[in-house]
Steps between C-alpha positions, in 0.01 A plus 500: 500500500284274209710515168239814296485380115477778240121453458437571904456131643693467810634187586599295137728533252418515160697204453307328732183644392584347125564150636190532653235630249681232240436209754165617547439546113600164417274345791219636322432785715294733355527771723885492428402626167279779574768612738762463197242712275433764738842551571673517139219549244563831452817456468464250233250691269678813537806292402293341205309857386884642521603221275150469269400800491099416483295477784318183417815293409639619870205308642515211299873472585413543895241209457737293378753576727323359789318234307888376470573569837188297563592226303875446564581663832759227491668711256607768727855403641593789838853417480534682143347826616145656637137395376481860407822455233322186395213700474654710286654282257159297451371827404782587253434141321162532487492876350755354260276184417231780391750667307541217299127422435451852397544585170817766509751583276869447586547877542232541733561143699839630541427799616217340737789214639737809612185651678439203657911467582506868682136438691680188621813716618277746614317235729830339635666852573148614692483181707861510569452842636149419696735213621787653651564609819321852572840660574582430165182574329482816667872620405421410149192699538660788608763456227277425201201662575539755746840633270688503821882439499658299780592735712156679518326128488743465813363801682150392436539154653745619749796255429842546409619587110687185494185326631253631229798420234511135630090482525501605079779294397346205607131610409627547192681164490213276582306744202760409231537077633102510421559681183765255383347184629183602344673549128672163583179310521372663216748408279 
């Protein structure tokens, strides 16, 4: 049965997938880059409006995420993490470039910087959930959403206590190595 990625395509990892929009970025293919646009562009703004706070700033940040892109796909290195996480940490410098050619205070650039710090966690900690495998994601679900406690999470999925225990442990495992290697880079 062909490998299903968490965005639907059958057939490719998103590994694979990575290697393979990069090689065709740096080739010069522009179709590569529509396909990188389409697929994380709204990711990107509504990382840069979290971050910004102003509409027009968001776009200017997404045009200048993929102008880089466009420029440099060079730049993007798989074996240190998805283009998405790359993605995401072009779009934290660049939000942070505009914080710097706006005119704030200290207070107020501080207060925008820790914004910008817990969008970024908030980003990781959604993708790391979108991520997972769907018996995780749905245990969690049940947990952290739905209020259910293991037992009744057990019920509803129709596996064993010790099961359901073992399923949040390591959901919530892979949650805080995301959260910590995330603080680690932005140190």
């Amino acid at each position: 049965m062909p490998n299903e990625t968490p965005d639907g395509t059958a057939g490719t990892t998103r590994p694979h997938r990575d290697h393979g929009i990069r090689w065709r970025l740096v080739r010069g293919e522009q179709s590569a880059l529509a396909e990188l646009y389409d697929g994380h562009a709204s990711v990107v703004r509504g990382l840069a409006h979290r971050f910004l706070d102003d509409e027009d700033a968001a776009d200017r940040v997404v045009a200048e995420v993929f102008a880089e892109v466009w420029a440099d796909p060079g730049a993007y290195e798989p074996e240190r993490g998805s283009l998405r996480s790359w993605l995401t940490e072009l779009t934290r410098r660049r939000a942070l470039r505009h914080l710097d050619e706006s005119s704030l205070g200290p207070r107020a650039r501080a207060r925008l910087e820790e914004r910008i710090r817990a969008a970024s966690a908030a980003a990781r900690a959604d993708h790391m959930v979108t991520a997972m495998p769907g018996s995780l994601r749905t245990v969690l679900e049940l947990a952290y959403v739905g209020r259910r406690d293991y037992r009744e999470a057990a019920a509803e999925l129709g596996v064993s206590e010790d099961e359901t225990r073992r399923r949040l442990r390591l959901g919530l495992q892979l949650l805080s190595a995301a959260a910590q290697n995330g603080s680690e880079k932005a140190s």
